[in-house]
CSV table of C-alpha atoms in Angstrom, one decimal:
chain,number,residue,atom,x,y,z
A,1,MET,CA,-2.3,-26.5,-8.4
A,2,LEU,CA,-4.3,-23.8,-10.3
A,3,ASP,CA,-6.3,-25.5,-13.1
A,4,LEU,CA,-7.9,-23.1,-15.6
A,5,ASP,CA,-10.1,-25.8,-17.2
A,6,LEU,CA,-13.7,-25.4,-16.0
A,7,SER,CA,-15.3,-28.4,-14.5
A,8,GLU,CA,-18.4,-29.9,-16.1
A,9,ASP,CA,-20.6,-28.2,-13.4
A,10,GLN,CA,-18.9,-24.9,-14.0
A,11,GLU,CA,-19.4,-25.2,-17.8
A,12,MET,CA,-23.1,-25.9,-17.1
A,13,LEU,CA,-23.3,-22.8,-14.9
A,14,ARG,CA,-21.7,-20.6,-17.5
A,15,GLY,CA,-24.0,-21.9,-20.2
A,16,LEU,CA,-27.1,-21.5,-18.0
A,17,VAL,CA,-26.3,-17.9,-17.0
A,18,ARG,CA,-25.4,-16.9,-20.6
A,19,ASP,CA,-28.7,-18.3,-21.9
A,20,LEU,CA,-30.6,-16.5,-19.1
A,21,CYS,CA,-29.0,-13.2,-19.8
A,22,SER,CA,-29.6,-13.6,-23.5
A,23,ASP,CA,-33.2,-14.5,-23.2
A,24,LEU,CA,-34.3,-12.3,-20.3
A,25,ALA,CA,-32.0,-9.3,-20.4
A,26,PRO,CA,-30.6,-8.7,-23.9
A,27,LEU,CA,-28.9,-5.4,-24.7
A,28,ASP,CA,-32.3,-4.0,-25.7
A,29,THR,CA,-33.3,-4.4,-22.1
A,30,VAL,CA,-30.1,-2.9,-20.9
A,31,ARG,CA,-30.7,0.1,-23.0
A,32,ALA,CA,-34.3,0.4,-21.8
A,33,LEU,CA,-33.2,0.4,-18.2
A,34,GLU,CA,-30.6,3.1,-18.5
A,35,ASP,CA,-31.3,5.9,-16.0
A,36,ASP,CA,-34.4,4.0,-14.9
A,37,PRO,CA,-35.4,4.8,-11.3
A,38,VAL,CA,-35.4,1.1,-10.4
A,39,GLY,CA,-33.0,-0.2,-13.0
A,40,ILE,CA,-33.6,-4.0,-12.5
A,41,ALA,CA,-34.3,-6.5,-15.2
A,42,VAL,CA,-37.2,-8.1,-13.2
A,43,GLU,CA,-37.5,-11.3,-15.2
A,44,LEU,CA,-33.8,-12.1,-15.0
A,45,TRP,CA,-33.7,-11.2,-11.3
A,46,SER,CA,-36.6,-13.4,-10.5
A,47,LYS,CA,-35.1,-16.3,-12.5
A,48,LEU,CA,-31.7,-15.9,-10.8
A,49,GLY,CA,-33.5,-16.3,-7.4
A,50,GLU,CA,-35.7,-19.2,-8.6
A,51,LEU,CA,-32.6,-21.1,-9.8
A,52,GLY,CA,-30.6,-20.5,-6.6
A,53,LEU,CA,-28.1,-18.2,-8.3
A,54,CYS,CA,-28.8,-15.3,-6.0
A,55,GLY,CA,-27.6,-17.6,-3.2
A,56,LEU,CA,-24.7,-19.2,-5.1
A,57,MET,CA,-22.1,-18.2,-2.6
A,58,ILE,CA,-24.3,-18.1,0.5
A,59,PRO,CA,-24.0,-21.0,2.9
A,60,THR,CA,-26.6,-23.8,2.7
A,61,ASP,CA,-27.7,-23.0,6.3
A,62,HIS,CA,-29.0,-19.7,5.0
A,63,GLY,CA,-30.7,-20.9,1.8
A,64,GLY,CA,-27.7,-20.7,-0.5
A,65,SER,CA,-25.6,-23.2,-2.5
A,66,ALA,CA,-22.3,-22.6,-0.7
A,67,MET,CA,-20.3,-22.5,-3.9
A,68,SER,CA,-16.7,-21.1,-4.0
A,69,LEU,CA,-15.4,-17.9,-5.5
A,70,LEU,CA,-14.4,-19.9,-8.5
A,71,GLU,CA,-18.0,-20.5,-9.4
A,72,GLY,CA,-18.6,-16.8,-8.5
A,73,VAL,CA,-16.1,-15.8,-11.2
A,74,VAL,CA,-17.9,-18.0,-13.7
A,75,LEU,CA,-21.2,-16.3,-12.8
A,76,TYR,CA,-19.8,-12.8,-12.8
A,77,SER,CA,-17.9,-13.2,-16.1
A,78,GLU,CA,-21.3,-13.9,-17.7
A,79,LEU,CA,-23.1,-11.1,-15.9
A,80,GLY,CA,-20.3,-8.7,-17.0
A,81,ARG,CA,-20.5,-10.0,-20.6
A,82,ALA,CA,-24.3,-9.3,-20.7
A,83,LEU,CA,-24.1,-6.0,-18.7
A,84,ALA,CA,-26.8,-7.6,-16.6
A,85,PRO,CA,-28.9,-4.9,-14.8
A,86,VAL,CA,-29.4,-6.8,-11.5
A,87,PRO,CA,-28.5,-6.0,-7.9
A,88,HIS,CA,-26.6,-9.3,-7.4
A,89,PHE,CA,-23.3,-7.7,-6.6
A,90,VAL,CA,-24.6,-5.2,-4.0
A,91,SER,CA,-27.1,-7.5,-2.3
A,92,CYS,CA,-25.9,-11.1,-2.7
A,93,VAL,CA,-22.2,-10.4,-2.4
A,94,LEU,CA,-21.5,-7.2,-0.5
A,95,SER,CA,-24.5,-7.1,1.9
A,96,ALA,CA,-24.8,-10.8,2.3
A,97,GLY,CA,-21.1,-11.1,2.9
A,98,ALA,CA,-21.2,-8.5,5.6
A,99,LEU,CA,-24.1,-10.1,7.3
A,100,LEU,CA,-22.3,-13.5,7.3
A,101,LYS,CA,-19.0,-12.1,8.6
A,102,GLY,CA,-20.8,-10.0,11.2
A,103,ALA,CA,-22.7,-13.0,12.7
A,104,VAL,CA,-20.6,-13.1,15.8
A,105,ALA,CA,-22.3,-13.2,19.2
A,106,GLY,CA,-21.4,-10.4,21.6
A,107,PRO,CA,-23.0,-7.9,24.0
A,108,ASP,CA,-24.1,-5.6,21.2
A,109,ASN,CA,-25.1,-8.4,18.8
A,110,PRO,CA,-27.1,-11.3,20.2
A,111,GLY,CA,-26.1,-13.6,17.4
A,112,PRO,CA,-26.9,-14.5,13.8
A,113,ASP,CA,-30.4,-15.9,14.4
A,114,SER,CA,-31.4,-12.8,16.4
A,115,GLN,CA,-29.8,-10.5,13.8
A,116,GLN,CA,-31.6,-12.2,10.9
A,117,SER,CA,-35.0,-12.0,12.6
A,118,THR,CA,-34.7,-8.4,13.8
A,119,ALA,CA,-33.3,-7.0,10.6
A,120,ASN,CA,-36.7,-5.2,9.9
A,121,GLY,CA,-36.7,-3.7,13.4
A,122,PRO,CA,-37.3,-4.7,17.0
A,123,ASP,CA,-40.9,-5.8,16.3
A,124,SER,CA,-39.9,-8.5,13.7
A,125,SER,CA,-40.2,-12.1,14.7
A,126,SER,CA,-38.4,-15.2,13.4
A,127,GLY,CA,-41.8,-16.7,12.7
A,128,GLU,CA,-42.6,-14.0,10.2
A,129,ARG,CA,-39.5,-14.4,8.1
A,130,LEU,CA,-37.1,-17.2,7.2
A,131,GLY,CA,-34.3,-14.8,8.0
A,132,LEU,CA,-32.7,-12.0,6.1
A,133,LEU,CA,-29.9,-14.0,4.6
A,134,ARG,CA,-32.3,-16.7,3.3
A,135,SER,CA,-34.5,-14.0,1.8
A,136,ILE,CA,-31.4,-12.4,0.1
A,137,ALA,CA,-30.5,-15.9,-1.2
A,138,SER,CA,-33.9,-16.2,-2.8
A,139,GLY,CA,-33.8,-12.8,-4.3
A,140,ASP,CA,-37.0,-11.8,-2.4
A,141,THR,CA,-35.1,-9.2,-0.3
A,142,ILE,CA,-32.6,-6.6,-1.6
A,143,VAL,CA,-30.1,-5.1,0.7
A,144,VAL,CA,-27.7,-2.5,-0.7
A,145,PRO,CA,-24.6,-1.0,0.9
A,146,ALA,CA,-24.4,2.8,1.6
A,147,TRP,CA,-20.7,3.2,1.9
A,148,THR,CA,-19.0,6.0,0.1
A,149,GLU,CA,-19.7,9.7,0.9
A,150,PRO,CA,-19.4,13.0,-1.0
A,151,GLY,CA,-15.6,13.5,-1.5
A,152,GLY,CA,-14.9,10.7,1.0
A,153,GLY,CA,-12.9,8.3,-1.1
A,154,HIS,CA,-12.6,4.6,-0.2
A,155,SER,CA,-10.7,4.7,3.1
A,156,PRO,CA,-12.3,4.6,6.5
A,157,ARG,CA,-11.4,8.3,7.0
A,158,GLY,CA,-13.9,9.0,4.3
A,159,ILE,CA,-16.8,7.8,6.4
A,160,GLN,CA,-18.2,10.8,8.3
A,161,THR,CA,-21.8,9.7,8.8
A,162,ILE,CA,-22.3,9.7,12.5
A,163,ALA,CA,-23.8,7.0,14.6
A,164,THR,CA,-24.9,8.3,18.1
A,165,ALA,CA,-26.0,5.8,20.8
A,166,ASP,CA,-29.4,6.7,22.4
A,167,GLY,CA,-30.3,4.0,24.9
A,168,ASP,CA,-31.4,0.9,23.0
A,169,HIS,CA,-31.4,2.9,19.7
A,170,VAL,CA,-28.8,4.4,17.4
A,171,VAL,CA,-29.3,7.7,15.6
A,172,LEU,CA,-27.7,8.0,12.1
A,173,SER,CA,-26.9,11.4,10.4
A,174,GLY,CA,-25.0,11.9,7.2
A,175,SER,CA,-25.0,11.5,3.4
A,176,LYS,CA,-24.0,8.6,1.1
A,177,MET,CA,-23.2,8.5,-2.6
A,178,HIS,CA,-23.2,5.9,-5.3
A,179,VAL,CA,-25.8,3.7,-3.6
A,180,TYR,CA,-26.9,1.3,-6.3
A,181,PHE,CA,-30.5,0.2,-6.6
A,182,ALA,CA,-31.5,2.2,-3.5
A,183,ALA,CA,-35.1,2.7,-4.7
A,184,ALA,CA,-35.6,-1.1,-5.0
A,185,ALA,CA,-33.9,-1.9,-1.7
A,186,ASP,CA,-35.7,-3.2,1.3
A,187,HIS,CA,-32.7,-2.3,3.6
A,188,LEU,CA,-29.6,-0.2,3.4
A,189,LEU,CA,-26.3,-1.4,4.9
A,190,VAL,CA,-25.0,1.8,6.3
A,191,ALA,CA,-21.3,2.4,7.3
A,192,ALA,CA,-21.2,5.0,10.1
A,193,ARG,CA,-18.6,6.5,12.4
A,194,SER,CA,-18.9,5.6,16.1
A,195,GLY,CA,-15.6,7.0,17.4
A,196,ALA,CA,-12.7,9.3,16.6
A,197,ALA,CA,-10.2,6.7,15.4
A,198,ASP,CA,-10.0,6.0,11.7
A,199,THR,CA,-11.4,2.5,11.9
A,200,ASP,CA,-14.1,3.3,14.6
A,201,ILE,CA,-16.8,2.2,12.0
A,202,ASP,CA,-20.0,0.3,12.5
A,203,LEU,CA,-22.3,-1.3,10.0
A,204,PHE,CA,-26.1,-0.9,10.5
A,205,LEU,CA,-29.1,-2.4,8.7
A,206,VAL,CA,-31.5,0.5,8.0
A,207,PRO,CA,-35.0,-0.3,6.6
A,208,SER,CA,-35.2,1.9,3.5
A,209,ASN,CA,-38.6,3.2,4.6
A,210,SER,CA,-37.3,4.6,7.9
A,211,ALA,CA,-38.2,8.1,8.8
A,212,GLY,CA,-35.4,10.5,7.9
A,213,VAL,CA,-34.2,8.4,4.9
A,214,SER,CA,-34.4,10.3,1.6
A,215,LEU,CA,-33.2,9.3,-1.9
A,216,GLU,CA,-32.1,11.4,-4.9
A,217,GLN,CA,-31.2,9.6,-8.1
A,218,ARG,CA,-27.9,10.6,-9.6
A,219,MET,CA,-26.9,10.2,-13.3
A,220,SER,CA,-23.6,8.3,-14.0
A,221,ILE,CA,-21.3,7.8,-16.9
A,222,SER,CA,-22.8,4.3,-17.3
A,223,SER,CA,-26.4,5.4,-16.9
A,224,ASP,CA,-26.9,2.7,-14.3
A,225,THR,CA,-29.1,3.3,-11.2
A,226,GLN,CA,-27.3,5.1,-8.5
A,227,TYR,CA,-28.6,7.3,-5.6
A,228,ARG,CA,-27.5,9.8,-3.1
A,229,VAL,CA,-29.0,8.8,0.3
A,230,ASP,CA,-29.4,11.3,3.1
A,231,LEU,CA,-29.9,10.2,6.6
A,232,ASP,CA,-31.5,12.9,8.8
A,233,ASN,CA,-31.5,11.7,12.4
A,234,VAL,CA,-32.6,8.2,11.4
A,235,VAL,CA,-33.5,6.1,14.5
A,236,ILE,CA,-32.9,2.4,14.4
A,237,SER,CA,-32.6,-0.4,17.0
A,238,SER,CA,-29.1,-1.0,18.3
A,239,ALA,CA,-29.9,-4.7,17.4
A,240,ASN,CA,-29.5,-3.7,13.8
A,241,ARG,CA,-25.8,-3.3,14.2
A,242,VAL,CA,-24.0,-5.9,12.0
A,243,GLY,CA,-21.2,-7.6,14.1
A,244,THR,CA,-19.9,-6.3,17.4
A,245,ALA,CA,-19.4,-2.6,18.1
A,246,GLY,CA,-16.4,-1.2,16.3
A,247,SER,CA,-16.0,-4.2,13.9
A,248,GLY,CA,-17.6,-2.6,10.9
A,249,TRP,CA,-14.5,-1.6,9.0
A,250,GLU,CA,-12.8,-5.0,9.5
A,251,ILE,CA,-16.0,-6.7,8.2
A,252,TRP,CA,-16.3,-4.4,5.2
A,253,ASP,CA,-12.6,-4.7,4.3
A,254,SER,CA,-12.8,-8.5,4.3
A,255,VAL,CA,-15.9,-8.4,2.2
A,256,MET,CA,-14.4,-6.0,-0.3
A,257,ASN,CA,-11.3,-8.2,-0.8
A,258,GLU,CA,-13.6,-11.0,-2.0
A,259,ALA,CA,-15.9,-8.6,-4.0
A,260,ALA,CA,-12.9,-7.1,-5.8
A,261,ILE,CA,-12.2,-10.5,-7.4
A,262,LEU,CA,-15.8,-10.6,-8.7
A,263,SER,CA,-15.5,-7.0,-9.9
A,264,ALA,CA,-12.5,-8.2,-11.9
A,265,ALA,CA,-14.6,-11.1,-13.3
A,266,LEU,CA,-17.2,-8.5,-14.4
A,267,ALA,CA,-14.5,-6.7,-16.2
A,268,VAL,CA,-13.1,-9.8,-17.9
A,269,GLY,CA,-16.6,-10.8,-19.1
A,270,GLY,CA,-17.3,-7.3,-20.5
A,271,ALA,CA,-13.9,-7.0,-22.1
A,272,GLU,CA,-14.3,-10.4,-23.8
A,273,ARG,CA,-17.6,-9.4,-25.3
A,274,ALA,CA,-16.3,-6.0,-26.4
A,275,LEU,CA,-13.3,-7.6,-28.1
A,276,GLU,CA,-15.6,-10.1,-29.9
A,277,MET,CA,-17.7,-7.2,-31.2
A,278,ALA,CA,-14.6,-5.3,-32.4
A,279,ALA,CA,-13.3,-8.4,-34.1
A,280,GLU,CA,-16.6,-9.0,-35.8
A,281,TYR,CA,-16.9,-5.5,-37.0
A,282,ALA,CA,-13.3,-5.4,-38.3
A,283,THR,CA,-13.9,-8.6,-40.2
A,284,ASN,CA,-17.1,-7.5,-41.9
A,285,ARG,CA,-16.3,-3.8,-42.5
A,286,ARG,CA,-14.5,-3.2,-45.8
A,287,GLN,CA,-12.4,-0.3,-46.7
A,288,PHE,CA,-10.2,0.1,-49.8
A,289,ASP,CA,-11.4,-3.3,-51.1
A,290,LYS,CA,-10.4,-5.3,-48.0
A,291,SER,CA,-11.7,-5.8,-44.5
A,292,LEU,CA,-10.4,-3.7,-41.6
A,293,ALA,CA,-9.0,-6.9,-40.1
A,294,GLU,CA,-6.6,-7.2,-43.0
A,295,PHE,CA,-4.9,-4.0,-42.0
A,296,GLN,CA,-1.9,-4.9,-39.9
A,297,SER,CA,-2.4,-2.1,-37.4
A,298,ILE,CA,-5.9,-3.2,-36.7
A,299,SER,CA,-5.0,-6.8,-36.4
A,300,HIS,CA,-2.2,-6.0,-34.0
A,301,TYR,CA,-4.5,-4.0,-31.8
A,302,LEU,CA,-6.8,-7.0,-31.6
A,303,ALA,CA,-3.8,-9.3,-30.9
A,304,ASP,CA,-2.6,-7.0,-28.0
A,305,ALA,CA,-6.1,-6.9,-26.6
A,306,ARG,CA,-6.4,-10.7,-26.6
A,307,THR,CA,-3.1,-11.1,-24.9
A,308,GLU,CA,-4.0,-8.6,-22.1
A,309,LEU,CA,-7.4,-10.2,-21.7
A,310,ASP,CA,-6.0,-13.6,-21.2
A,311,GLY,CA,-3.6,-12.1,-18.6
A,312,ALA,CA,-6.6,-10.5,-16.8
A,313,ARG,CA,-8.5,-13.8,-16.8
A,314,LEU,CA,-5.5,-15.7,-15.4
A,315,LEU,CA,-5.0,-13.2,-12.6
A,316,THR,CA,-8.7,-13.2,-11.7
A,317,TYR,CA,-8.9,-17.0,-11.6
A,318,GLU,CA,-5.7,-17.2,-9.5
A,319,ALA,CA,-7.2,-14.8,-7.0
A,320,ALA,CA,-10.4,-16.8,-6.8
A,321,TRP,CA,-8.4,-20.1,-6.6
A,322,ALA,CA,-6.3,-18.7,-3.7
A,323,HIS,CA,-9.5,-17.8,-1.9
A,324,SER,CA,-11.0,-21.2,-2.4
A,325,ARG,CA,-7.8,-22.7,-0.8
A,326,ASP,CA,-8.0,-20.3,2.2
A,327,LEU,CA,-4.8,-18.5,1.0
A,328,ASP,CA,-4.2,-14.8,1.7
A,329,ILE,CA,-5.8,-12.6,-1.1
A,330,ALA,CA,-4.7,-9.2,0.3
A,331,ARG,CA,-2.4,-8.8,-2.7
A,332,LEU,CA,-4.2,-10.8,-5.4
A,333,ALA,CA,-7.6,-9.2,-4.9
A,334,PRO,CA,-6.7,-5.6,-5.6
A,335,MET,CA,-4.2,-6.8,-8.3
A,336,SER,CA,-7.0,-8.6,-10.1
A,337,LYS,CA,-9.4,-5.7,-9.8
A,338,LEU,CA,-6.7,-3.2,-10.9
A,339,PHE,CA,-5.5,-5.1,-13.9
A,340,ALA,CA,-8.8,-6.5,-15.2
A,341,CYS,CA,-10.5,-3.1,-15.0
A,342,ARG,CA,-7.6,-1.4,-16.8
A,343,VAL,CA,-7.8,-4.1,-19.5
A,344,TYR,CA,-11.6,-3.6,-19.8
A,345,ARG,CA,-11.1,0.1,-20.2
A,346,ASP,CA,-8.3,-0.2,-22.7
A,347,ILE,CA,-10.1,-2.8,-24.8
A,348,THR,CA,-13.3,-0.9,-25.0
A,349,ALA,CA,-11.4,2.3,-25.9
A,350,MET,CA,-9.6,0.3,-28.7
A,351,ALA,CA,-12.9,-1.1,-29.9
A,352,GLN,CA,-14.3,2.4,-30.1
A,353,GLN,CA,-11.4,3.3,-32.4
A,354,VAL,CA,-12.0,0.2,-34.6
A,355,PHE,CA,-15.7,1.2,-35.0
A,356,GLY,CA,-14.6,4.8,-35.7
A,357,GLY,CA,-16.9,7.8,-35.0
A,358,ILE,CA,-20.1,5.7,-35.2
A,359,GLY,CA,-19.0,3.6,-32.3
A,360,PHE,CA,-19.7,6.6,-30.0
A,361,THR,CA,-23.3,6.9,-31.3
A,362,LEU,CA,-26.2,5.4,-29.3
A,363,ASP,CA,-27.1,3.2,-32.3
A,364,TYR,CA,-24.1,0.9,-31.6
A,365,ASP,CA,-23.8,-1.3,-28.6
A,366,ILE,CA,-20.0,-0.9,-28.1
A,367,GLN,CA,-20.6,2.4,-26.3
A,368,LEU,CA,-22.5,0.5,-23.6
A,369,TYR,CA,-19.4,-1.4,-22.8
A,370,PHE,CA,-17.1,1.6,-23.1
A,371,ARG,CA,-19.1,3.6,-20.6
A,372,ARG,CA,-19.5,0.8,-18.1
A,373,ALA,CA,-15.8,-0.1,-18.3
A,374,LYS,CA,-14.9,3.3,-16.9
A,375,GLN,CA,-17.6,3.2,-14.2
A,376,LEU,CA,-16.4,-0.2,-13.0
A,377,GLN,CA,-12.8,1.1,-12.9
A,378,ILE,CA,-13.7,3.9,-10.5
A,379,MET,CA,-16.1,1.9,-8.3
A,380,TRP,CA,-15.6,-0.6,-5.5
A,381,TRP,CA,-11.9,0.4,-5.0
A,382,ASP,CA,-10.8,2.7,-7.7
A,383,THR,CA,-7.4,2.6,-9.4
A,384,ALA,CA,-5.6,4.6,-6.7
A,385,GLU,CA,-7.0,2.4,-3.9
A,386,CYS,CA,-6.0,-0.8,-5.6
A,387,GLU,CA,-2.5,0.6,-6.3
A,388,ASP,CA,-2.1,1.6,-2.6
A,389,ARG,CA,-3.1,-1.9,-1.5
A,390,VAL,CA,-0.8,-3.7,-3.9
A,391,ALA,CA,2.0,-1.3,-3.0
A,392,ALA,CA,1.4,-2.1,0.7
A,393,ALA,CA,1.6,-5.8,0.0
A,394,VAL,CA,4.8,-5.4,-2.0
A,395,LEU,CA,6.5,-3.2,0.6
A,396,ASP,CA,5.4,-5.1,3.6
């Protein structure tokens, strides 16, 4: 039965992450890193690795803590609340998740131990590294997915980067958009087309310093660190394929179902903090000899926001709880992402109205949440993709 009360350990986790973000990446740091080429709060990232939080959901065999998605939601609610500028989502969730799910022995993939030791290329040895997953879990290595393409959307049909077999090597050609923290990444996890069918997709680990890889930073509504990545006949070992040939889309889709729940948790955390800021301002700001909160219209806006936020939190925890019980999350994952991101966007828009015109100025922190709410809504399954997936579950 779903229990919304956090355990003692989960409460400790929440307090720990909140303190870390407050001390090592306050909003002044978030502001300073906007549009930064690297974009990472280095002290916070280092501490997350040192305390085992980078590997929170990675199995113990690979240096992680093997916690469930419920603990992940606790962590991500705090990261979302702080707008923490760290590559945890792209490296420790998406990329690590793909590596774990792709660790299946087969003729094109000798197995997880070989895959981890050859991730830097055919000349790497297991003696030189503890393994890529272990390095991700410590925060020492950053791997970022290069998934979406210009005008490609979120479906497998949108992937037009071509993977061409050439003996023991693969040649990659194409372009990727919205690649987070690409300049800081040691490897790119590239989705590429290997056949004509929609789902003929493979995932490849590409060292970021490979010949033919070029980066171009792109500005975003949230001023976070995103890149366009061009792959011009990039040659890698076929051993750098993640999973067996043709399994890339199945792996990625499975990872995204779990990641969508954590995206929802980011939204819940951000929305909660934005609502607190709006309530505080409404309480302290006086107009016509009374606080803004004393105006019924303002108080009702805040009440509606609180109600929607609690609904988003409940749906997010239900999805994480279902995953922890090995239940199907094909419907709950996109539902939680869809609803939580909509609530985040609506609450920050309402908060902007409470602040008035000054809320849109750079002097006020509420605009940081307003811009990131919209960015999160259109990333990692946008509204239309989530609706399509929920509709498919409803109509099945």
